[in-house]
PDB file of C-alpha atoms in Angstrom:
ATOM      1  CA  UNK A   1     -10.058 -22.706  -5.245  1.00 72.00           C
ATOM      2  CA  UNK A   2     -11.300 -20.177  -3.014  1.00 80.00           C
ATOM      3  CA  UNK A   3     -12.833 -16.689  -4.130  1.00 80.00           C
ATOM      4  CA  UNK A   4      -9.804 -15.211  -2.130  1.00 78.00           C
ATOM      5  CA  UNK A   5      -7.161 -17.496  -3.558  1.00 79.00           C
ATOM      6  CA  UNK A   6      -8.544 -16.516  -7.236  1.00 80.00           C
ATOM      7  CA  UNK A   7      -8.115 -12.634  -6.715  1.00 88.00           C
ATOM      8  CA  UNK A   8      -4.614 -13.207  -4.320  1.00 90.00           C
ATOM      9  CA  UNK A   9      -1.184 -10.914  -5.758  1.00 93.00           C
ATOM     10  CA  UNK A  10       1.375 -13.201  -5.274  1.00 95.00           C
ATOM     11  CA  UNK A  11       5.341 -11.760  -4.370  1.00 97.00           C
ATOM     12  CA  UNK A  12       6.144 -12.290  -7.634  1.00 97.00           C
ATOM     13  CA  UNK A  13       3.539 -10.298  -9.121  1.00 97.00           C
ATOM     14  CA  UNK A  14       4.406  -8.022  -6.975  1.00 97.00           C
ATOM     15  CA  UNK A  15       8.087  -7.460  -7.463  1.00 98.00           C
ATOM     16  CA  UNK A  16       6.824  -7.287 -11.110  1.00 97.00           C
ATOM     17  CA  UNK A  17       4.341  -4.916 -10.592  1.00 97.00           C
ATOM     18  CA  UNK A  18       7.222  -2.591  -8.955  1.00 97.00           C
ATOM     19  CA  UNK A  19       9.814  -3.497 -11.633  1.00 97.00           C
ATOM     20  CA  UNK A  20       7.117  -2.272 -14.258  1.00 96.00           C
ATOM     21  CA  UNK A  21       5.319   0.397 -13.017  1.00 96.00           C
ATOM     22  CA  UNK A  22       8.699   1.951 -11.062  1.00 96.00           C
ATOM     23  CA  UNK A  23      11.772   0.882 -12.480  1.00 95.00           C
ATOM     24  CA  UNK A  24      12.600  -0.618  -9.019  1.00 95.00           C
ATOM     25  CA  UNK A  25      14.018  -4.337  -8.795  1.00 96.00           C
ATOM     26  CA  UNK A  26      13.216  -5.314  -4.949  1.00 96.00           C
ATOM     27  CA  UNK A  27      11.887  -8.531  -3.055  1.00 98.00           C
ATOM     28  CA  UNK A  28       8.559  -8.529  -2.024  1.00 98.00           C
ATOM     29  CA  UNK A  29       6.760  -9.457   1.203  1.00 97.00           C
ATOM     30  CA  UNK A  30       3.544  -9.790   1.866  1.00 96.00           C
ATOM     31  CA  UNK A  31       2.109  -8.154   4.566  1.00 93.00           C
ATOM     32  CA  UNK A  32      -1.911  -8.149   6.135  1.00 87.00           C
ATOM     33  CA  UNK A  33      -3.828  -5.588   4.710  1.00 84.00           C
ATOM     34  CA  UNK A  34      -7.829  -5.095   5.213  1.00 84.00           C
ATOM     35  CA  UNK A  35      -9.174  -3.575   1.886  1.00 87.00           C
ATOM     36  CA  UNK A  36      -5.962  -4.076  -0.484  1.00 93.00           C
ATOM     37  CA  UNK A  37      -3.231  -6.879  -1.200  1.00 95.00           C
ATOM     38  CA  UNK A  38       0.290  -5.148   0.849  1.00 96.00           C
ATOM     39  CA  UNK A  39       3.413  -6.263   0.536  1.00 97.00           C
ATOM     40  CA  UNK A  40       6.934  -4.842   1.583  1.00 96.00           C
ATOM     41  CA  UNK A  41       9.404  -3.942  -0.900  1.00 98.00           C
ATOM     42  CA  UNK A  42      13.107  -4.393   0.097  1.00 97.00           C
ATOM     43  CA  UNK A  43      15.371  -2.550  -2.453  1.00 95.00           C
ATOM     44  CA  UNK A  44      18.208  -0.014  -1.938  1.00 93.00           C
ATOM     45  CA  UNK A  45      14.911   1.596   0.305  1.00 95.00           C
ATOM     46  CA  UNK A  46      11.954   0.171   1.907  1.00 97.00           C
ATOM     47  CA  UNK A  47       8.288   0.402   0.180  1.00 97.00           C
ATOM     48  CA  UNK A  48       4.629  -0.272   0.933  1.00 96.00           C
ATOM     49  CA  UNK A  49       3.232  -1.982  -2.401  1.00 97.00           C
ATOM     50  CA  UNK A  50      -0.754  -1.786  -2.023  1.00 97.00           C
ATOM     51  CA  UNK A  51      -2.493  -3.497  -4.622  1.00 97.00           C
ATOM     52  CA  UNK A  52      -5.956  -3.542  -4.607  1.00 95.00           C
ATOM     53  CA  UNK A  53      -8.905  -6.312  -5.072  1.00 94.00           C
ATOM     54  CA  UNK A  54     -10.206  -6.377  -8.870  1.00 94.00           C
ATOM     55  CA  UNK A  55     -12.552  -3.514 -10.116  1.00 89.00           C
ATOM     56  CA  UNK A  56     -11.827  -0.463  -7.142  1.00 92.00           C
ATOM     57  CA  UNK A  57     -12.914   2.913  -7.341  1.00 91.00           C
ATOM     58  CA  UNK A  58      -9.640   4.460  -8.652  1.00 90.00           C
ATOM     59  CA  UNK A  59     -11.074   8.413  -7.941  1.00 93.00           C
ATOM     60  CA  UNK A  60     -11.319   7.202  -4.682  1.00 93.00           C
ATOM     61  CA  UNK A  61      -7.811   5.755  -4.385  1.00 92.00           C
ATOM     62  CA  UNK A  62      -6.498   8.759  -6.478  1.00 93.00           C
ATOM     63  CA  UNK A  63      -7.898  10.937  -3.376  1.00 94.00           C
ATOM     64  CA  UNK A  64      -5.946   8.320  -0.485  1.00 91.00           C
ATOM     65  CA  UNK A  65      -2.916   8.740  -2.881  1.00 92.00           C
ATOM     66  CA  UNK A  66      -3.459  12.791  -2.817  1.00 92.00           C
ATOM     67  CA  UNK A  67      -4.158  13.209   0.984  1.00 91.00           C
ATOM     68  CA  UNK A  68      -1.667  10.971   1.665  1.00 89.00           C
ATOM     69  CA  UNK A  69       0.588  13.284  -0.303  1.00 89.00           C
ATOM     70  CA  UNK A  70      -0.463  16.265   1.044  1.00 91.00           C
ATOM     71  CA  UNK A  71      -0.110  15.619   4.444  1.00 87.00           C
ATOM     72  CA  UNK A  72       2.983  15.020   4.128  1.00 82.00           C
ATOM     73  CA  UNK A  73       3.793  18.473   3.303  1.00 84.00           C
ATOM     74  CA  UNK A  74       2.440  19.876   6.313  1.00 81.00           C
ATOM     75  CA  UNK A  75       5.076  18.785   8.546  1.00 78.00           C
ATOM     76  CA  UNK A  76       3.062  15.233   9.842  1.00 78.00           C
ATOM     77  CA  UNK A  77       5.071  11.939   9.859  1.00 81.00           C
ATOM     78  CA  UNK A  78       3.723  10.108   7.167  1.00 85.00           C
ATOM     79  CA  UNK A  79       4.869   7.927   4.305  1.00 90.00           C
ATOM     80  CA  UNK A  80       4.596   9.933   0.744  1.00 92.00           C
ATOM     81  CA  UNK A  81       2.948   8.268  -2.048  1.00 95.00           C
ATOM     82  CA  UNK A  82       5.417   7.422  -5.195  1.00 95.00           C
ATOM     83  CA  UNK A  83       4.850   8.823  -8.630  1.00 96.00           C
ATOM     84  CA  UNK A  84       5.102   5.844 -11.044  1.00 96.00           C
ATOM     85  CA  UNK A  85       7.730   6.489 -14.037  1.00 96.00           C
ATOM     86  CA  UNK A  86       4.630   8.248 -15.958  1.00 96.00           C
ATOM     87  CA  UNK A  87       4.077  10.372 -13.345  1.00 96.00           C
ATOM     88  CA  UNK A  88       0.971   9.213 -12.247  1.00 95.00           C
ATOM     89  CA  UNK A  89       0.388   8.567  -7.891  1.00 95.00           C
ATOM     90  CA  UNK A  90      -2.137   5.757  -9.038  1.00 96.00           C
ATOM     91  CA  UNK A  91      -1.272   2.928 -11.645  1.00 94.00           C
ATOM     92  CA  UNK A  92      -3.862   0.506 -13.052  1.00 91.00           C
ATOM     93  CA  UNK A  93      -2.681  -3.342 -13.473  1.00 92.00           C
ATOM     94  CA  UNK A  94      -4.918  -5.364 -15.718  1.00 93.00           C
ATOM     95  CA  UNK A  95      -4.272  -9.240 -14.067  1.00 92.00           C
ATOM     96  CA  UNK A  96      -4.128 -12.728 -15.287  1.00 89.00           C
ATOM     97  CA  UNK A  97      -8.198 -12.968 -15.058  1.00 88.00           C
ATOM     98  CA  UNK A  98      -8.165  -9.678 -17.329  1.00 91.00           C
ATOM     99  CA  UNK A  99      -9.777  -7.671 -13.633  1.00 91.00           C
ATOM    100  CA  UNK A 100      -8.332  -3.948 -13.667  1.00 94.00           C
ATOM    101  CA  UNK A 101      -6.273  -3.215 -10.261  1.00 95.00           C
ATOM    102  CA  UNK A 102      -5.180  -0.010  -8.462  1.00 96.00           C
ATOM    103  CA  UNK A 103      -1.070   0.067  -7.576  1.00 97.00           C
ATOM    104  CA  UNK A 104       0.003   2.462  -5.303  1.00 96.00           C
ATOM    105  CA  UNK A 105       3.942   2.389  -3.930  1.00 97.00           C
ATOM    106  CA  UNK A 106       3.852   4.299  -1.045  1.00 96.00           C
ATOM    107  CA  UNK A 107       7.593   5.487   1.107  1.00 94.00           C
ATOM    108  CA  UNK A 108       8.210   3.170   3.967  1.00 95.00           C
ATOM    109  CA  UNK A 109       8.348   4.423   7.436  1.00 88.00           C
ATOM    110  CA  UNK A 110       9.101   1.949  10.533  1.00 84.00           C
ATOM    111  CA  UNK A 111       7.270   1.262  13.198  1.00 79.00           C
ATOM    112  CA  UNK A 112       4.938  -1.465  14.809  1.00 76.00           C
ATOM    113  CA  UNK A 113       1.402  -2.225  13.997  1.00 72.00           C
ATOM    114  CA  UNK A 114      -1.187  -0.912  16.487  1.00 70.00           C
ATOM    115  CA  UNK A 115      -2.857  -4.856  16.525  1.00 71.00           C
ATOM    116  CA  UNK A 116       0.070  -5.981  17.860  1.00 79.00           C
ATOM    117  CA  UNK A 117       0.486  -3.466  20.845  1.00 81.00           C
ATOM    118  CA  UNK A 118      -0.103  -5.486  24.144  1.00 82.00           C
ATOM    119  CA  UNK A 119      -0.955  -4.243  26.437  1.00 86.00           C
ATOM    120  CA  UNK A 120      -2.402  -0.849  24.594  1.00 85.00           C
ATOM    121  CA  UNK A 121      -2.561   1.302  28.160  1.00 89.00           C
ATOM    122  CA  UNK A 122      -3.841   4.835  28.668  1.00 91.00           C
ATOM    123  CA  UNK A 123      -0.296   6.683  27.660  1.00 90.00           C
ATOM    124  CA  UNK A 124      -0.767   4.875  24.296  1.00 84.00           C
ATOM    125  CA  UNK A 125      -4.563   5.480  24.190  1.00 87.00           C
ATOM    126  CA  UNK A 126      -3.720   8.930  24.609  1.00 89.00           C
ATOM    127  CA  UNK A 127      -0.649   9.389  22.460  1.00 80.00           C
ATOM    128  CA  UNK A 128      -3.043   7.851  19.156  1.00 78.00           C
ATOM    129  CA  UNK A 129      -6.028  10.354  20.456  1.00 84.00           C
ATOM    130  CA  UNK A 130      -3.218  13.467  19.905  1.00 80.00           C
ATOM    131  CA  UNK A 131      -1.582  12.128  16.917  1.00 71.00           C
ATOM    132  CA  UNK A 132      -4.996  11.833  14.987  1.00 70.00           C
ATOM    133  CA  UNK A 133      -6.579  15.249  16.309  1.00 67.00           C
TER     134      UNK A 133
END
């Protein structure tokens, strides 16, 4: 078994995780991700589940979960980043291999992934350049 396959979140860890840690019962899909394990949640609403590999820098996570947050209260599009029923933006999960993991449940907003834009022409280009300044 690979490295990868050992530290994987399977949907049903995942729908566990949410069930646990937010007192929502949804099916989960996973979805790529670069740095953590994603998966959507389907419930009553939509949710971004991001788990993250074993052992993370949780200050660091606690500040995505906290800019995340606060840009959303200055007007910007952005998904908002879900208090867990403790009240806490960031969760730990301790897995089956006893590795501490981050959980954040973000708000789902639609849209379509800029890898699989084609073709990705100036308008776009240009469009990104303004939404990120």
């Amino acid at each position: 078994m690979s490295t990868y396959e050992k530290i994987k979140i399977s949907t049903a860890i995942a729908e566990s995780i949410v069930l646990n840690n937010y007192d929502t019962q949804g099916t989960a899909k996973a979805m790529d991700g670069e740095m953590d394990f994603n998966f959507l949640v389907e419930s009553q609403d939509k949710y971004l589940l991001k788990v993250s590999r074993p052992n993370p820098d949780i200050e660091y996570n606690e500040y995505q979960a906290a800019l995340v947050n606060h840009l959303s209260t200055k007007g910007l599009s952005t998904p908002e980043c879900i208090a867990d029923k403790t009240g806490n933006l960031v969760s730990e999960y301790v897995d089956e291999n006893g590795h501490k993991r981050v959980v954040r449940l973000l708000s789902w907003m639609d849209g379509e992934l800029w890898s699989s834009v084609n073709p990705i022409t100036n308008k776009l280009l240009q469009g990104l350049g303004k939404m990120a300044g």
